């Protein structure tokens, strides 16, 4: 018999679902030593860690459980995700104009049109179909030619799915891609090297530089064009491009099929939502809480402190478990219950504190658009086979979701 700690870190566990029973038992212990890190399971303590960058740093050891190779650490520390204020704040300000309520509102009609097109032309695999919505949106926001958006899909697969054989060497059809995309793809590694290392994604970095140079000469109203006007280092630009290619995609592409699974597993809630569209906003928040696409993130203590009754030493790894915090009985009433009308919306699926997801409102807009289109169907979507989940202890991923869609 494996311990609860062994269960939650084993990527094989998640191919059959998140081990919520194990997380519930660990949550009672609160802050638990697992291997070389402290795991934090309760909602209040997770919030404390995330809002305290001067105690729990994103920069010191980056944000993944596994330590970066020493040769890679200095490079990955230049990523916005792996920085603390004030450097984190400086980079974040370069991107905020693309995610203001006004900017998101300008995109809304196009997002709804894309969502309706996707739902109206089903392939039978809901996860595959809806993955195109964040790709289309990202391409428009960041200035990536739409015909190159499959690159974003492959890069995200390789980073998030590095523990999964199907995703680790993801390679989409290149037909119709731009010349700069085809040139970058000549550098794509075929050996499954770690995509989080500097030399693991040479095609991504080559494409980033080619796109940046093009936007410098032909600027438009997009993020990459704006970055070309900023005082930004090469490493910072490369890491921002890496970050939006992956982080801008991963939460949504799994949050949407996760939300659909929630409706399929709770047909009464599905019918309730169909009968009352005013619940769509709370339903989206509940989908994000119940599914929790990103399951954990790491910080590193920069000083001796205490958390949940445990003494944490400077240099210790501290890993916050969102999939536990979002079902904490201390924060949510009947947390295992999926309730489209739930008013407790303080979930942590977009994080908390200075690293709260910059694109949260854009993600919510896309989720609402997809489920508006789903609710417009003449009947309910039905499961048509087994859900194929991602082998990953980091991303609560759905690779395939076979469904029957009513005409």
Coordinates of C-alpha atoms in Angstrom, one line a residue:
X1 CA 0.0 0.0 0.0
X2 CA 1.3 3.4 -0.9
X3 CA 1.1 6.4 1.5
X4 CA -1.0 9.4 0.7
X5 CA 2.2 11.4 0.1
X6 CA 3.4 8.9 -2.5
X7 CA 0.0 8.9 -4.2
X8 CA -0.2 12.6 -4.8
X9 CA 3.3 13.0 -6.3
X10 CA 3.1 10.0 -8.6
X11 CA 2.1 11.2 -12.1
X12 CA 0.5 7.8 -12.8
X13 CA -2.1 8.4 -10.1
X14 CA -3.7 11.2 -12.1
X15 CA -4.4 9.1 -15.2
X16 CA -7.4 7.8 -13.2
X17 CA -8.2 11.2 -11.5
X18 CA -7.1 13.5 -8.7
X19 CA -6.7 11.6 -5.4
X20 CA -9.1 13.7 -3.4
X21 CA -9.5 11.2 -0.6
X22 CA -5.7 11.3 -0.1
X23 CA -5.7 15.1 -0.2
X24 CA -8.5 15.3 2.4
X25 CA -6.5 13.1 4.8
X26 CA -3.3 15.2 4.2
X27 CA -5.3 18.4 4.7
X28 CA -6.1 17.3 8.2
X29 CA -2.4 17.2 8.9
X30 CA -2.1 20.5 7.1
X31 CA 1.6 21.2 6.5
X32 CA 3.4 17.9 5.7
X33 CA 7.0 17.0 4.9
X34 CA 7.1 15.0 1.6
X35 CA 10.6 14.1 0.4
X36 CA 12.6 17.3 0.1
X37 CA 9.7 19.8 0.4
X38 CA 6.9 20.9 2.6
X39 CA 3.4 20.5 1.2
X40 CA 0.7 23.0 2.1
X41 CA -2.9 21.8 1.8
X42 CA -5.3 24.2 3.6
X43 CA -6.8 27.2 1.8
X44 CA -5.8 29.8 4.4
X45 CA -2.2 28.6 4.5
X46 CA -1.9 28.4 0.7
X47 CA -3.1 32.1 0.6
X48 CA -0.5 33.0 3.2
X49 CA 2.3 31.5 1.2
X50 CA 1.2 33.1 -2.1
X51 CA 0.7 36.6 -0.8
X52 CA 4.1 36.7 1.1
X53 CA 6.9 36.8 -1.5
X54 CA 9.3 38.3 0.9
X55 CA 9.1 35.1 3.0
X56 CA 8.2 32.6 0.3
X57 CA 10.0 33.4 -2.9
X58 CA 9.2 32.5 -6.5
X59 CA 12.7 33.5 -7.5
X60 CA 15.0 31.6 -5.1
X61 CA 14.5 28.2 -6.6
X62 CA 11.8 28.9 -9.3
X63 CA 8.3 27.5 -9.1
X64 CA 8.5 23.8 -9.9
X65 CA 9.0 21.0 -7.3
X66 CA 12.0 19.7 -9.1
X67 CA 15.0 22.0 -8.8
X68 CA 16.2 23.3 -12.2
X69 CA 19.7 22.1 -13.3
X70 CA 22.3 24.5 -11.9
X71 CA 23.2 25.6 -15.4
X72 CA 19.6 26.5 -16.1
X73 CA 18.6 28.2 -12.8
X74 CA 19.9 31.7 -13.6
X75 CA 18.1 31.6 -16.9
X76 CA 14.7 30.4 -15.7
X77 CA 14.8 32.9 -12.9
X78 CA 14.4 35.6 -15.5
X79 CA 10.9 34.4 -16.2
X80 CA 8.1 36.6 -14.8
X81 CA 6.6 33.5 -13.2
X82 CA 9.8 32.9 -11.3
X83 CA 10.4 36.5 -10.0
X84 CA 9.4 38.4 -7.0
X85 CA 8.4 42.1 -6.7
X86 CA 9.7 44.6 -7.7
X87 CA 11.2 42.8 -10.8
X88 CA 8.0 40.8 -11.2
X89 CA 5.9 43.9 -11.1
X90 CA 8.1 45.6 -13.7
X91 CA 7.6 42.8 -16.2
X92 CA 3.9 42.4 -15.4
X93 CA 3.3 46.1 -16.2
X94 CA 4.5 45.5 -19.7
X95 CA 1.6 43.1 -20.3
X96 CA -1.3 44.6 -18.4
X97 CA -2.7 46.8 -21.3
X98 CA -3.6 43.6 -23.1
X99 CA -5.7 42.3 -20.3
X100 CA -7.7 45.3 -19.0
X101 CA -11.5 44.9 -19.0
X102 CA -11.7 47.2 -22.0
X103 CA -9.2 45.2 -24.0
X104 CA -10.9 41.9 -23.1
X105 CA -14.3 43.4 -24.1
X106 CA -13.0 44.3 -27.5
X107 CA -12.2 40.6 -28.0
X108 CA -15.5 39.2 -26.8
X109 CA -17.5 39.1 -30.0
X110 CA -14.6 37.3 -31.8
X111 CA -14.3 34.8 -29.0
X112 CA -18.0 34.1 -29.0
X113 CA -17.9 33.6 -32.8
X114 CA -15.0 31.2 -32.5
X115 CA -16.7 29.3 -29.7
X116 CA -19.9 28.9 -31.7
X117 CA -17.9 27.6 -34.7
X118 CA -16.1 25.1 -32.6
X119 CA -19.2 23.7 -30.9
X120 CA -21.1 23.7 -34.2
X121 CA -18.5 21.5 -35.9
X122 CA -17.7 18.7 -33.4
X123 CA -15.2 16.0 -34.1
X124 CA -16.4 13.8 -31.3
X125 CA -13.5 14.7 -29.0
X126 CA -14.5 17.7 -26.9
X127 CA -11.1 18.2 -25.4
X128 CA -9.5 18.3 -28.9
X129 CA -12.1 20.7 -30.3
X130 CA -12.1 23.3 -27.5
X131 CA -8.3 23.4 -27.3
X132 CA -8.4 25.6 -30.4
X133 CA -10.3 28.4 -28.7
X134 CA -7.3 29.6 -26.4
X135 CA -5.0 29.1 -29.4
X136 CA -7.1 31.5 -31.6
X137 CA -7.3 34.0 -28.8
X138 CA -3.6 33.9 -27.9
X139 CA -2.7 34.3 -31.5
X140 CA -4.7 37.5 -31.8
X141 CA -3.6 38.9 -28.4
X142 CA 0.1 38.3 -28.8
X143 CA 0.4 38.8 -32.6
X144 CA 1.2 35.2 -33.6
X145 CA -0.1 34.5 -37.1
X146 CA -3.2 32.3 -36.8
X147 CA -1.7 29.7 -39.2
X148 CA 1.1 29.2 -36.7
X149 CA -1.1 28.6 -33.7
X150 CA -0.4 24.9 -33.7
X151 CA 3.1 25.7 -32.5
X152 CA 1.6 27.1 -29.3
X153 CA -0.3 23.8 -28.9
X154 CA 2.8 21.7 -29.3
X155 CA 4.9 23.8 -27.0
X156 CA 2.3 23.7 -24.3
X157 CA 2.0 19.9 -24.7
X158 CA 5.7 19.4 -24.4
X159 CA 6.0 21.5 -21.3
X160 CA 2.9 20.4 -19.4
X161 CA 2.9 16.9 -20.7
X162 CA 6.6 16.1 -20.3
X163 CA 5.6 13.2 -18.0
X164 CA 3.2 11.8 -20.7
X165 CA 4.5 9.9 -23.7
X166 CA 1.7 11.1 -26.0
X167 CA 2.5 14.8 -25.3
X168 CA 6.2 14.8 -24.8
X169 CA 7.0 14.8 -28.5
X170 CA 3.9 16.6 -29.7
X171 CA 4.1 17.6 -33.4
X172 CA 1.2 19.1 -35.3
X173 CA 0.7 19.3 -39.1
X174 CA 2.8 22.2 -40.5
X175 CA 0.7 22.7 -43.6
X176 CA 0.1 26.4 -44.2
X177 CA 2.5 27.7 -41.5
X178 CA 4.6 30.8 -42.2
X179 CA 8.2 30.5 -43.4
X180 CA 9.5 31.7 -40.0
X181 CA 7.6 28.8 -38.3
X182 CA 9.0 26.2 -40.7
X183 CA 12.5 27.5 -40.2
X184 CA 12.1 27.4 -36.4
X185 CA 10.8 23.8 -36.6
X186 CA 14.0 22.7 -38.2
X187 CA 15.5 23.1 -34.7
X188 CA 12.8 21.1 -32.9
X189 CA 14.4 18.4 -30.8
X190 CA 13.3 14.8 -31.4
X191 CA 14.9 13.2 -28.2
X192 CA 12.3 14.2 -25.6
X193 CA 14.8 16.5 -23.7
X194 CA 13.4 18.5 -20.8
X195 CA 11.4 21.4 -22.4
X196 CA 11.8 23.5 -19.2
X197 CA 15.6 23.7 -19.8
X198 CA 17.1 26.4 -21.9
X199 CA 18.2 24.0 -24.6
X200 CA 14.9 22.0 -24.5
X201 CA 12.8 24.3 -26.7
X202 CA 15.2 25.8 -29.4
X203 CA 12.3 26.0 -31.9
X204 CA 10.3 28.2 -29.5
X205 CA 13.1 30.6 -28.9
X206 CA 14.0 30.8 -32.6
X207 CA 10.4 31.6 -33.5
X208 CA 10.2 34.2 -30.7
X209 CA 13.2 36.0 -32.1
X210 CA 11.9 35.8 -35.7
X211 CA 8.5 37.1 -34.7
X212 CA 10.0 39.8 -32.5
X213 CA 12.1 41.1 -35.4
X214 CA 9.1 41.1 -37.7
X215 CA 7.0 43.0 -35.2
X216 CA 9.8 45.5 -34.7
X217 CA 9.6 46.4 -38.4
X218 CA 5.9 45.9 -38.8
X219 CA 4.3 46.8 -35.4
X220 CA 0.6 46.3 -34.8
X221 CA -1.6 46.4 -31.7
X222 CA -0.5 43.2 -30.0
X223 CA 1.7 42.2 -27.1
X224 CA 4.8 41.2 -29.0
X225 CA 4.8 44.5 -30.9
X226 CA 4.5 46.3 -27.6
X227 CA 7.3 44.3 -26.0
X228 CA 9.6 45.4 -28.9
X229 CA 9.1 49.0 -27.7
X230 CA 10.1 48.2 -24.1
X231 CA 13.4 48.2 -22.3
X232 CA 13.6 44.4 -22.0
X233 CA 16.5 42.0 -22.1
X234 CA 16.8 39.1 -24.5
X235 CA 16.3 36.6 -21.7
X236 CA 13.3 38.4 -20.4
X237 CA 11.7 38.5 -23.8
X238 CA 12.4 34.8 -24.5
X239 CA 10.9 33.9 -21.1
X240 CA 7.8 36.0 -21.6
X241 CA 7.2 34.4 -24.9
X242 CA 7.7 30.9 -23.3
X243 CA 5.3 31.9 -20.5
X244 CA 2.4 33.1 -22.6
X245 CA 2.8 30.2 -25.1
X246 CA 2.3 27.8 -22.2
X247 CA 0.6 29.5 -19.3
X248 CA -1.8 31.4 -21.6
X249 CA -3.0 28.0 -22.9
X250 CA -2.8 25.3 -20.3
X251 CA -5.3 26.4 -17.7
X252 CA -8.1 27.1 -20.2
X253 CA -7.6 24.1 -22.5
X254 CA -8.0 21.8 -19.4
X255 CA -10.4 24.0 -17.5
X256 CA -13.0 23.8 -20.3
X257 CA -13.1 20.0 -20.7
X258 CA -12.9 19.8 -16.9
X259 CA -16.0 21.9 -16.7
X260 CA -17.7 19.7 -19.3
X261 CA -16.8 16.6 -17.2
X262 CA -18.3 18.3 -14.2
X263 CA -21.6 18.8 -16.1
X264 CA -21.6 15.3 -17.5
X265 CA -21.0 13.8 -14.0
X266 CA -23.7 16.0 -12.5
X267 CA -26.7 15.9 -14.9
X268 CA -29.0 17.6 -12.5
X269 CA -26.6 20.6 -12.4
X270 CA -26.4 20.5 -16.2
X271 CA -30.2 20.8 -16.5
X272 CA -30.3 23.5 -13.8
X273 CA -27.8 25.6 -15.8
X274 CA -29.7 25.0 -19.0
X275 CA -32.9 26.2 -17.3
X276 CA -31.3 29.3 -15.8
X277 CA -28.6 31.0 -17.9
X278 CA -28.1 33.6 -15.1
X279 CA -26.1 31.0 -13.3
X280 CA -23.4 30.8 -16.0
X281 CA -21.0 33.2 -14.2
X282 CA -21.1 31.2 -11.0
X283 CA -21.0 28.0 -12.9
X284 CA -17.7 28.9 -14.6
X285 CA -16.1 29.8 -11.2
X286 CA -17.4 26.5 -9.8
X287 CA -15.9 24.5 -12.7
X288 CA -12.6 26.2 -12.1
X289 CA -12.8 25.3 -8.4
X290 CA -14.1 21.8 -8.8
X291 CA -11.6 20.8 -11.5
X292 CA -8.6 22.9 -10.5
X293 CA -6.4 22.8 -13.7
X294 CA -3.1 23.6 -12.1
X295 CA -2.6 21.5 -9.1
X296 CA 0.4 23.0 -7.3
X297 CA 3.2 25.5 -7.4
X298 CA 6.4 25.8 -5.4
X299 CA 8.0 28.6 -3.4
X300 CA 11.2 28.7 -1.4
X301 CA 11.5 30.1 2.1
X302 CA 14.0 33.0 2.2
X303 CA 13.9 33.2 6.0
X304 CA 13.1 31.0 9.0
X305 CA 9.3 31.1 9.6
X306 CA 6.4 29.0 10.9
X307 CA 3.4 27.8 8.9
X308 CA 0.6 25.6 10.1
X309 CA 2.5 24.7 13.3
X310 CA 5.6 23.6 11.4
X311 CA 9.0 25.4 11.6
X312 CA 10.1 26.2 8.1
X313 CA 13.8 26.9 7.6
X314 CA 15.4 29.4 5.1
X315 CA 16.0 27.5 1.9
X316 CA 13.2 24.9 2.4
X317 CA 11.0 24.2 -0.6
X318 CA 7.3 24.9 0.1
X319 CA 4.7 23.5 -2.3
X320 CA 1.1 24.8 -2.2
X321 CA -1.5 22.3 -3.3
X322 CA -4.4 24.1 -5.1
X323 CA -6.3 20.9 -5.7
X324 CA -6.6 20.5 -2.0
X325 CA -7.1 24.1 -1.0
X326 CA -10.0 24.4 -3.5
X327 CA -11.8 21.6 -1.6
X328 CA -11.0 22.7 1.9
X329 CA -14.0 22.3 4.3
X330 CA -12.8 25.4 6.2
X331 CA -13.3 27.5 3.1
X332 CA -16.2 25.9 1.2
X333 CA -19.5 24.3 2.2
X334 CA -19.7 20.7 1.0
X335 CA -16.6 21.2 -1.1
X336 CA -16.9 17.9 -2.9
X337 CA -20.3 18.9 -4.3
X338 CA -20.5 20.5 -7.7
X339 CA -22.9 23.4 -7.4
X340 CA -23.4 25.8 -10.4
X341 CA -25.0 28.3 -8.1
X342 CA -22.3 28.3 -5.5
X343 CA -21.6 31.8 -4.1
X344 CA -18.3 30.9 -2.4
X345 CA -16.1 32.0 -5.3
X346 CA -12.8 32.4 -3.4
X347 CA -11.1 29.5 -5.3
X348 CA -7.4 29.6 -6.0
X349 CA -7.3 28.2 -9.6
X350 CA -5.9 31.6 -10.8
X351 CA -3.5 31.8 -7.8
X352 CA -3.4 34.6 -5.3
X353 CA -1.3 37.6 -4.4
X354 CA 1.2 39.2 -6.7
X355 CA 1.2 36.3 -9.1
X356 CA -2.6 36.2 -9.5
X357 CA -3.2 35.2 -13.2
X358 CA -2.9 38.2 -15.5
X359 CA -5.3 36.6 -18.0
X360 CA -7.9 35.5 -15.5
X361 CA -10.7 37.7 -17.0
X362 CA -9.8 36.6 -20.5
X363 CA -10.0 33.0 -19.5
X364 CA -13.4 33.5 -17.9
X365 CA -14.6 35.2 -21.0
X366 CA -13.6 32.2 -23.1
X367 CA -15.1 29.7 -20.8
X368 CA -18.4 31.6 -20.7
X369 CA -18.4 31.7 -24.5
X370 CA -17.9 28.0 -24.9
X371 CA -20.6 27.1 -22.4
X372 CA -23.0 29.6 -23.9
X373 CA -22.6 27.7 -27.1
X374 CA -23.0 24.4 -25.3
X375 CA -26.2 25.6 -23.7
X376 CA -27.5 26.8 -27.1
X377 CA -27.5 23.2 -28.4
X378 CA -30.9 21.5 -28.8
X379 CA -30.1 18.9 -26.1
X380 CA -27.3 17.9 -23.7
X381 CA -23.9 16.6 -24.7
X382 CA -23.4 12.9 -23.8
X383 CA -20.3 11.1 -22.8
X384 CA -19.4 8.6 -25.6
X385 CA -16.4 6.6 -24.2
X386 CA -13.7 6.8 -21.6
X387 CA -12.0 10.1 -20.5
X388 CA -8.3 10.0 -21.3
X389 CA -6.4 12.0 -18.7
X390 CA -2.9 13.4 -18.8
X391 CA -0.2 11.6 -16.9
X392 CA 1.0 14.6 -14.8
X393 CA 1.1 15.5 -11.2
X394 CA 1.1 19.2 -12.1
X395 CA -1.6 19.8 -14.6
X396 CA -5.1 18.2 -14.2
X397 CA -5.2 17.6 -17.9
X398 CA -7.7 16.0 -20.3
X399 CA -6.2 14.6 -23.5
X400 CA -9.4 13.1 -25.0
X401 CA -13.1 13.5 -24.0
X402 CA -15.3 11.5 -26.4
X403 CA -18.8 12.9 -26.6
X404 CA -22.0 12.9 -28.7
X405 CA -23.1 16.4 -29.5
X406 CA -26.8 17.0 -30.4
X407 CA -27.5 18.8 -33.7

